[in-house]
Amino acid sequence: MLTADDKKLIQAIWDKVQGHQEDFGAEALQRMFITYPPTKTYFPHFDLSPGSDQIRGHGKKVVNALGNAVKNMDNLSQALSELSNLHAYNLRVDPVNFKLLSQCFQVVLAVHLGKEYTPEVHSAFDKFLSAVAAVLAEKYR
Amino acid sequence: EVLSPEETVAIALGSINVSVSACVPPPSLPRLLIVYPWTQRFFDNFGNLSSPTAIIGNPKVRAHGKKVLTSFGEAIKNLENLKATYAKLSELHCEKLHVDPENFRLLGDILIIVLAAHFTKDFTPACQATWQKLVGVVAHALAYKYH
């Protein structure tokens, strides 16, 4: 469960993501494809070469959705309802993959924030991404 | 899962960086206990684990963290022969310590983030992929003797 302190930390981190949505998103996806090759199976229609327009575009989309989640931490189920439907009925991405992307996104944050990615921040953010993943998988069955 | 010779070399090179900064070892065990608090279940006799500050300052946690990382260093030196190297440790974790191997994977993920925060830009995607394979192979070896 996200505490008030968690939410403050998450908000503070998100302030640093502003302006870097596309870069961070693309990097997270790229890291995921390289570190966890089976995740590529969901993107047979993509050009997966580094810096591809499709990866940049998709990275931006994902991070903007996370930004929306940050704005609605008290109300994730409702705020992400459309995305939840999309993942359940169209995309049907196996939920284990949410954890893999979460790990890679946190690596990106750690790479760019260094020491600032403290254990407390790491904990809050990991919890946040788990909560988002849970909502995305909510309607799967 | 077997590592290719290139990956073995890459890890060995990377591990030189890790051990150089090992005078202040990247704190992975405290972070594990903070980010995944249920892992504290194995450390009831370690004293005060009531807050991140308490965990980070706890001398037993720090000592144990160092032990774990040293053992990890041994693994890196014995990649060709990891299951044998870790056979006794695996039995210990199963029979005496009763640790669910899922915890090894959690620690591996934490170590990756710690490395990322420490090496920042140098922790390239290729580096991450190699290290992810390494922690996976180590976790697998540590779980190998479970029954």
GROMACS .gro file of C-alpha atoms in nm:
model
  288
    1MET     CA    1   0.000   0.000   0.000
    2LEU     CA    2   0.128   0.344  -0.088
    3THR     CA    3   0.185   0.559   0.219
    4ALA     CA    4   0.175   0.937   0.218
    5ASP     CA    5   0.555   0.940   0.231
    6ASP     CA    6   0.573   0.703  -0.066
    7LYS     CA    7   0.351   0.935  -0.267
    8LYS     CA    8   0.570   1.234  -0.186
    9LEU     CA    9   0.882   1.048  -0.295
   10ILE     CA   10   0.716   0.929  -0.614
   11GLN     CA   11   0.602   1.280  -0.699
   12ALA     CA   12   0.952   1.417  -0.636
   13ILE     CA   13   1.104   1.157  -0.868
   14TRP     CA   14   0.845   1.225  -1.132
   15ASP     CA   15   0.939   1.593  -1.132
   16LYS     CA   16   1.280   1.476  -1.256
   17VAL     CA   17   1.126   1.266  -1.532
   18GLN     CA   18   0.956   1.574  -1.676
   19GLY     CA   19   1.103   1.662  -2.010
   20HIS     CA   20   1.266   1.320  -2.045
   21GLN     CA   21   0.961   1.105  -2.105
   22GLU     CA   22   1.064   0.993  -2.450
   23ASP     CA   23   1.430   0.932  -2.362
   24PHE     CA   24   1.355   0.740  -2.045
   25GLY     CA   25   1.074   0.541  -2.205
   26ALA     CA   26   1.281   0.444  -2.507
   27GLU     CA   27   1.576   0.348  -2.288
   28ALA     CA   28   1.357   0.134  -2.061
   29LEU     CA   29   1.212  -0.052  -2.358
   30GLN     CA   30   1.551  -0.099  -2.517
   31ARG     CA   31   1.695  -0.236  -2.194
   32MET     CA   32   1.398  -0.468  -2.161
   33PHE     CA   33   1.435  -0.608  -2.514
   34ILE     CA   34   1.806  -0.672  -2.461
   35THR     CA   35   1.786  -0.806  -2.106
   36TYR     CA   36   1.470  -1.009  -2.151
   37PRO     CA   37   1.458  -1.118  -2.515
   38PRO     CA   38   1.120  -1.296  -2.489
   39THR     CA   39   0.958  -0.955  -2.439
   40LYS     CA   40   1.030  -0.888  -2.806
   41THR     CA   41   0.763  -1.139  -2.900
   42TYR     CA   42   0.503  -0.871  -2.833
   43PHE     CA   43   0.655  -0.641  -3.094
   44PRO     CA   44   0.702  -0.839  -3.414
   45HIS     CA   45   0.569  -0.537  -3.603
   46PHE     CA   46   0.828  -0.299  -3.460
   47ASP     CA   47   1.166  -0.188  -3.582
   48LEU     CA   48   1.362  -0.278  -3.269
   49SER     CA   49   1.693  -0.125  -3.369
   50PRO     CA   50   1.831   0.120  -3.109
   51GLY     CA   51   1.680   0.467  -3.143
   52SER     CA   52   1.402   0.351  -3.374
   53ASP     CA   53   1.112   0.594  -3.410
   54GLN     CA   54   0.870   0.324  -3.305
   55ILE     CA   55   1.058   0.256  -2.982
   56ARG     CA   56   1.082   0.627  -2.904
   57GLY     CA   57   0.713   0.676  -2.977
   58HIS     CA   58   0.610   0.380  -2.770
   59GLY     CA   59   0.844   0.471  -2.486
   60LYS     CA   60   0.691   0.817  -2.472
   61LYS     CA   61   0.341   0.668  -2.465
   62VAL     CA   62   0.425   0.432  -2.179
   63VAL     CA   63   0.592   0.699  -1.967
   64ASN     CA   64   0.308   0.944  -2.026
   65ALA     CA   65   0.066   0.677  -1.905
   66LEU     CA   66   0.280   0.635  -1.594
   67GLY     CA   67   0.268   1.011  -1.550
   68ASN     CA   68  -0.109   0.991  -1.554
   69ALA     CA   69  -0.090   0.719  -1.292
   70VAL     CA   70   0.133   0.942  -1.076
   71LYS     CA   71  -0.135   1.215  -1.094
   72ASN     CA   72  -0.398   0.965  -0.986
   73MET     CA   73  -0.227   0.753  -0.724
   74ASP     CA   74  -0.538   0.756  -0.506
   75ASN     CA   75  -0.753   0.632  -0.784
   76LEU     CA   76  -0.546   0.404  -1.007
   77SER     CA   77  -0.822   0.161  -1.100
   78GLN     CA   78  -1.040   0.432  -1.240
   79ALA     CA   79  -0.764   0.641  -1.398
   80LEU     CA   80  -0.616   0.340  -1.578
   81SER     CA   81  -0.946   0.172  -1.662
   82GLU     CA   82  -0.911   0.215  -2.039
   83LEU     CA   83  -0.555   0.086  -2.035
   84SER     CA   84  -0.670  -0.201  -1.821
   85ASN     CA   85  -0.931  -0.295  -2.082
   86LEU     CA   86  -0.674  -0.264  -2.357
   87HIS     CA   87  -0.430  -0.498  -2.189
   88ALA     CA   88  -0.698  -0.751  -2.091
   89TYR     CA   89  -0.887  -0.777  -2.417
   90ASN     CA   90  -0.650  -0.662  -2.691
   91LEU     CA   91  -0.288  -0.679  -2.596
   92ARG     CA   92  -0.309  -0.970  -2.351
   93VAL     CA   93   0.051  -0.924  -2.244
   94ASP     CA   94   0.135  -1.187  -1.985
   95PRO     CA   95   0.154  -1.002  -1.653
   96VAL     CA   96   0.501  -1.134  -1.572
   97ASN     CA   97   0.624  -0.885  -1.829
   98PHE     CA   98   0.500  -0.588  -1.627
   99LYS     CA   99   0.757  -0.678  -1.363
  100LEU     CA  100   1.031  -0.694  -1.626
  101LEU     CA  101   0.949  -0.350  -1.764
  102SER     CA  102   0.921  -0.219  -1.409
  103GLN     CA  103   1.272  -0.344  -1.335
  104CYS     CA  104   1.410  -0.185  -1.651
  105PHE     CA  105   1.237   0.145  -1.590
  106GLN     CA  106   1.384   0.152  -1.241
  107VAL     CA  107   1.727   0.080  -1.386
  108VAL     CA  108   1.681   0.385  -1.609
  109LEU     CA  109   1.587   0.595  -1.308
  110ALA     CA  110   1.884   0.462  -1.112
  111VAL     CA  111   2.119   0.531  -1.404
  112HIS     CA  112   1.998   0.890  -1.434
  113LEU     CA  113   1.952   0.966  -1.064
  114GLY     CA  114   2.250   0.775  -0.922
  115LYS     CA  115   2.274   0.821  -0.546
  116GLU     CA  116   1.934   0.990  -0.541
  117TYR     CA  117   1.775   0.654  -0.613
  118THR     CA  118   1.793   0.577  -0.243
  119PRO     CA  119   1.645   0.264  -0.084
  120GLU     CA  120   1.342   0.469   0.026
  121VAL     CA  121   1.284   0.603  -0.323
  122HIS     CA  122   1.344   0.261  -0.476
  123SER     CA  123   1.094   0.106  -0.237
  124ALA     CA  124   0.826   0.367  -0.307
  125PHE     CA  125   0.869   0.344  -0.680
  126ASP     CA  126   0.875  -0.034  -0.688
  127LYS     CA  127   0.549  -0.034  -0.492
  128PHE     CA  128   0.398   0.220  -0.729
  129LEU     CA  129   0.488   0.021  -1.041
  130SER     CA  130   0.354  -0.298  -0.877
  131ALA     CA  131   0.027  -0.120  -0.809
  132VAL     CA  132   0.007  -0.004  -1.171
  133ALA     CA  133   0.082  -0.357  -1.294
  134ALA     CA  134  -0.190  -0.498  -1.070
  135VAL     CA  135  -0.445  -0.258  -1.217
  136LEU     CA  136  -0.338  -0.341  -1.572
  137ALA     CA  137  -0.391  -0.711  -1.501
  138GLU     CA  138  -0.715  -0.656  -1.308
  139LYS     CA  139  -0.956  -0.753  -1.583
  140TYR     CA  140  -0.760  -1.041  -1.728
  141ARG     CA  141  -1.002  -1.298  -1.588
  142GLU     CA  142   2.190  -2.163  -1.869
  143VAL     CA  143   2.550  -2.136  -1.980
  144LEU     CA  144   2.732  -1.808  -2.028
  145SER     CA  145   2.924  -1.757  -2.347
  146PRO     CA  146   3.302  -1.698  -2.320
  147GLU     CA  147   3.248  -1.333  -2.414
  148GLU     CA  148   2.998  -1.289  -2.139
  149THR     CA  149   3.228  -1.458  -1.891
  150VAL     CA  150   3.499  -1.208  -1.983
  151ALA     CA  151   3.262  -0.914  -1.968
  152ILE     CA  152   3.150  -1.015  -1.624
  153ALA     CA  153   3.507  -1.065  -1.508
  154LEU     CA  154   3.596  -0.716  -1.633
  155GLY     CA  155   3.289  -0.568  -1.477
  156SER     CA  156   3.361  -0.740  -1.150
  157ILE     CA  157   3.697  -0.565  -1.130
  158ASN     CA  158   3.505  -0.241  -1.104
  159VAL     CA  159   3.285  -0.388  -0.839
  160SER     CA  160   3.571  -0.508  -0.622
  161VAL     CA  161   3.766  -0.181  -0.657
  162SER     CA  162   3.476  -0.001  -0.500
  163ALA     CA  163   3.429  -0.288  -0.260
  164CYS     CA  164   3.594  -0.090   0.016
  165VAL     CA  165   3.247   0.056   0.028
  166PRO     CA  166   3.053  -0.240  -0.104
  167PRO     CA  167   2.734  -0.150  -0.289
  168PRO     CA  168   2.478  -0.208  -0.013
  169SER     CA  169   2.243  -0.469  -0.151
  170LEU     CA  170   2.123  -0.659   0.154
  171PRO     CA  171   1.990  -0.351   0.339
  172ARG     CA  172   1.813  -0.245   0.023
  173LEU     CA  173   1.656  -0.591  -0.015
  174LEU     CA  174   1.521  -0.572   0.340
  175ILE     CA  175   1.383  -0.223   0.276
  176VAL     CA  176   1.229  -0.269  -0.068
  177TYR     CA  177   1.092  -0.617   0.001
  178PRO     CA  178   1.026  -0.609   0.376
  179TRP     CA  179   0.896  -0.963   0.389
  180THR     CA  180   1.255  -1.078   0.333
  181GLN     CA  181   1.319  -0.967   0.691
  182ARG     CA  182   1.160  -1.295   0.796
  183PHE     CA  183   1.502  -1.459   0.783
  184PHE     CA  184   1.666  -1.204   1.008
  185ASP     CA  185   1.451  -1.192   1.320
  186ASN     CA  186   1.758  -1.219   1.541
  187PHE     CA  187   1.938  -0.929   1.377
  188GLY     CA  188   1.797  -0.667   1.611
  189ASN     CA  189   1.651  -0.336   1.501
  190LEU     CA  190   1.502  -0.351   1.151
  191SER     CA  191   1.225  -0.104   1.224
  192SER     CA  192   1.310   0.162   0.964
  193PRO     CA  193   1.532   0.213   0.659
  194THR     CA  194   1.776   0.409   0.877
  195ALA     CA  195   1.782   0.129   1.136
  196ILE     CA  196   1.835  -0.135   0.868
  197ILE     CA  197   2.114   0.056   0.694
  198GLY     CA  198   2.291   0.121   1.023
  199ASN     CA  199   2.242  -0.229   1.162
  200PRO     CA  200   2.588  -0.386   1.204
  201LYS     CA  201   2.459  -0.743   1.166
  202VAL     CA  202   2.292  -0.654   0.838
  203ARG     CA  203   2.607  -0.489   0.710
  204ALA     CA  204   2.824  -0.782   0.812
  205HIS     CA  205   2.591  -1.030   0.651
  206GLY     CA  206   2.562  -0.818   0.339
  207LYS     CA  207   2.938  -0.824   0.307
  208LYS     CA  208   2.940  -1.204   0.345
  209VAL     CA  209   2.681  -1.240   0.070
  210LEU     CA  210   2.870  -1.012  -0.169
  211THR     CA  211   3.198  -1.190  -0.099
  212SER     CA  212   3.031  -1.518  -0.184
  213PHE     CA  213   2.898  -1.360  -0.500
  214GLY     CA  214   3.255  -1.264  -0.588
  215GLU     CA  215   3.353  -1.629  -0.550
  216ALA     CA  216   3.075  -1.722  -0.788
  217ILE     CA  217   3.213  -1.482  -1.049
  218LYS     CA  218   3.553  -1.650  -1.021
  219ASN     CA  219   3.399  -1.995  -1.066
  220LEU     CA  220   3.147  -1.951  -1.343
  221GLU     CA  221   3.258  -2.267  -1.524
  222ASN     CA  222   3.178  -2.470  -1.220
  223LEU     CA  223   2.911  -2.282  -1.033
  224LYS     CA  224   2.682  -2.565  -0.931
  225ALA     CA  225   2.969  -2.751  -0.768
  226THR     CA  226   3.104  -2.434  -0.606
  227TYR     CA  227   2.765  -2.358  -0.455
  228ALA     CA  228   2.656  -2.715  -0.373
  229LYS     CA  229   2.714  -2.687   0.002
  230LEU     CA  230   2.566  -2.336   0.018
  231SER     CA  231   2.262  -2.458  -0.169
  232GLU     CA  232   2.207  -2.742   0.075
  233LEU     CA  233   2.250  -2.499   0.362
  234HIS     CA  234   1.991  -2.257   0.226
  235CYS     CA  235   1.746  -2.542   0.175
  236GLU     CA  236   1.798  -2.762   0.480
  237LYS     CA  237   1.902  -2.519   0.752
  238LEU     CA  238   1.797  -2.172   0.644
  239HIS     CA  239   1.474  -2.271   0.462
  240VAL     CA  240   1.499  -1.982   0.216
  241ASP     CA  241   1.257  -1.979  -0.078
  242PRO     CA  242   1.477  -1.948  -0.391
  243GLU     CA  243   1.253  -1.666  -0.508
  244ASN     CA  244   1.447  -1.454  -0.261
  245PHE     CA  245   1.768  -1.513  -0.457
  246ARG     CA  246   1.599  -1.361  -0.762
  247LEU     CA  247   1.480  -1.065  -0.557
  248LEU     CA  248   1.834  -1.004  -0.431
  249GLY     CA  249   1.961  -1.030  -0.788
  250ASP     CA  250   1.717  -0.762  -0.903
  251ILE     CA  251   1.821  -0.537  -0.615
  252LEU     CA  252   2.188  -0.582  -0.700
  253ILE     CA  253   2.118  -0.474  -1.058
  254ILE     CA  254   1.956  -0.151  -0.941
  255VAL     CA  255   2.241  -0.087  -0.697
  256LEU     CA  256   2.492  -0.130  -0.980
  257ALA     CA  257   2.287   0.099  -1.204
  258ALA     CA  258   2.278   0.372  -0.940
  259HIS     CA  259   2.650   0.330  -0.877
  260PHE     CA  260   2.783   0.313  -1.234
  261THR     CA  261   2.508   0.527  -1.395
  262LYS     CA  262   2.581   0.574  -1.767
  263ASP     CA  263   2.846   0.301  -1.762
  264PHE     CA  264   2.578   0.051  -1.673
  265THR     CA  265   2.482   0.013  -2.036
  266PRO     CA  266   2.196  -0.205  -2.160
  267ALA     CA  267   2.451  -0.469  -2.263
  268CYS     CA  268   2.600  -0.455  -1.915
  269GLN     CA  269   2.258  -0.490  -1.758
  270ALA     CA  270   2.175  -0.788  -1.977
  271THR     CA  271   2.499  -0.964  -1.886
  272TRP     CA  272   2.456  -0.899  -1.515
  273GLN     CA  273   2.094  -1.009  -1.528
  274LYS     CA  274   2.212  -1.338  -1.677
  275LEU     CA  275   2.477  -1.366  -1.407
  276VAL     CA  276   2.238  -1.315  -1.117
  277GLY     CA  277   2.003  -1.564  -1.280
  278VAL     CA  278   2.278  -1.824  -1.310
  279VAL     CA  279   2.387  -1.765  -0.949
  280ALA     CA  280   2.027  -1.793  -0.823
  281HIS     CA  281   1.984  -2.113  -1.022
  282ALA     CA  282   2.303  -2.264  -0.876
  283LEU     CA  283   2.200  -2.168  -0.525
  284ALA     CA  284   1.864  -2.337  -0.576
  285TYR     CA  285   2.007  -2.641  -0.747
  286LYS     CA  286   2.038  -2.868  -0.444
  287TYR     CA  287   1.693  -2.794  -0.312
  288HIS     CA  288   1.473  -3.093  -0.250
   0.00000   0.00000   0.00000
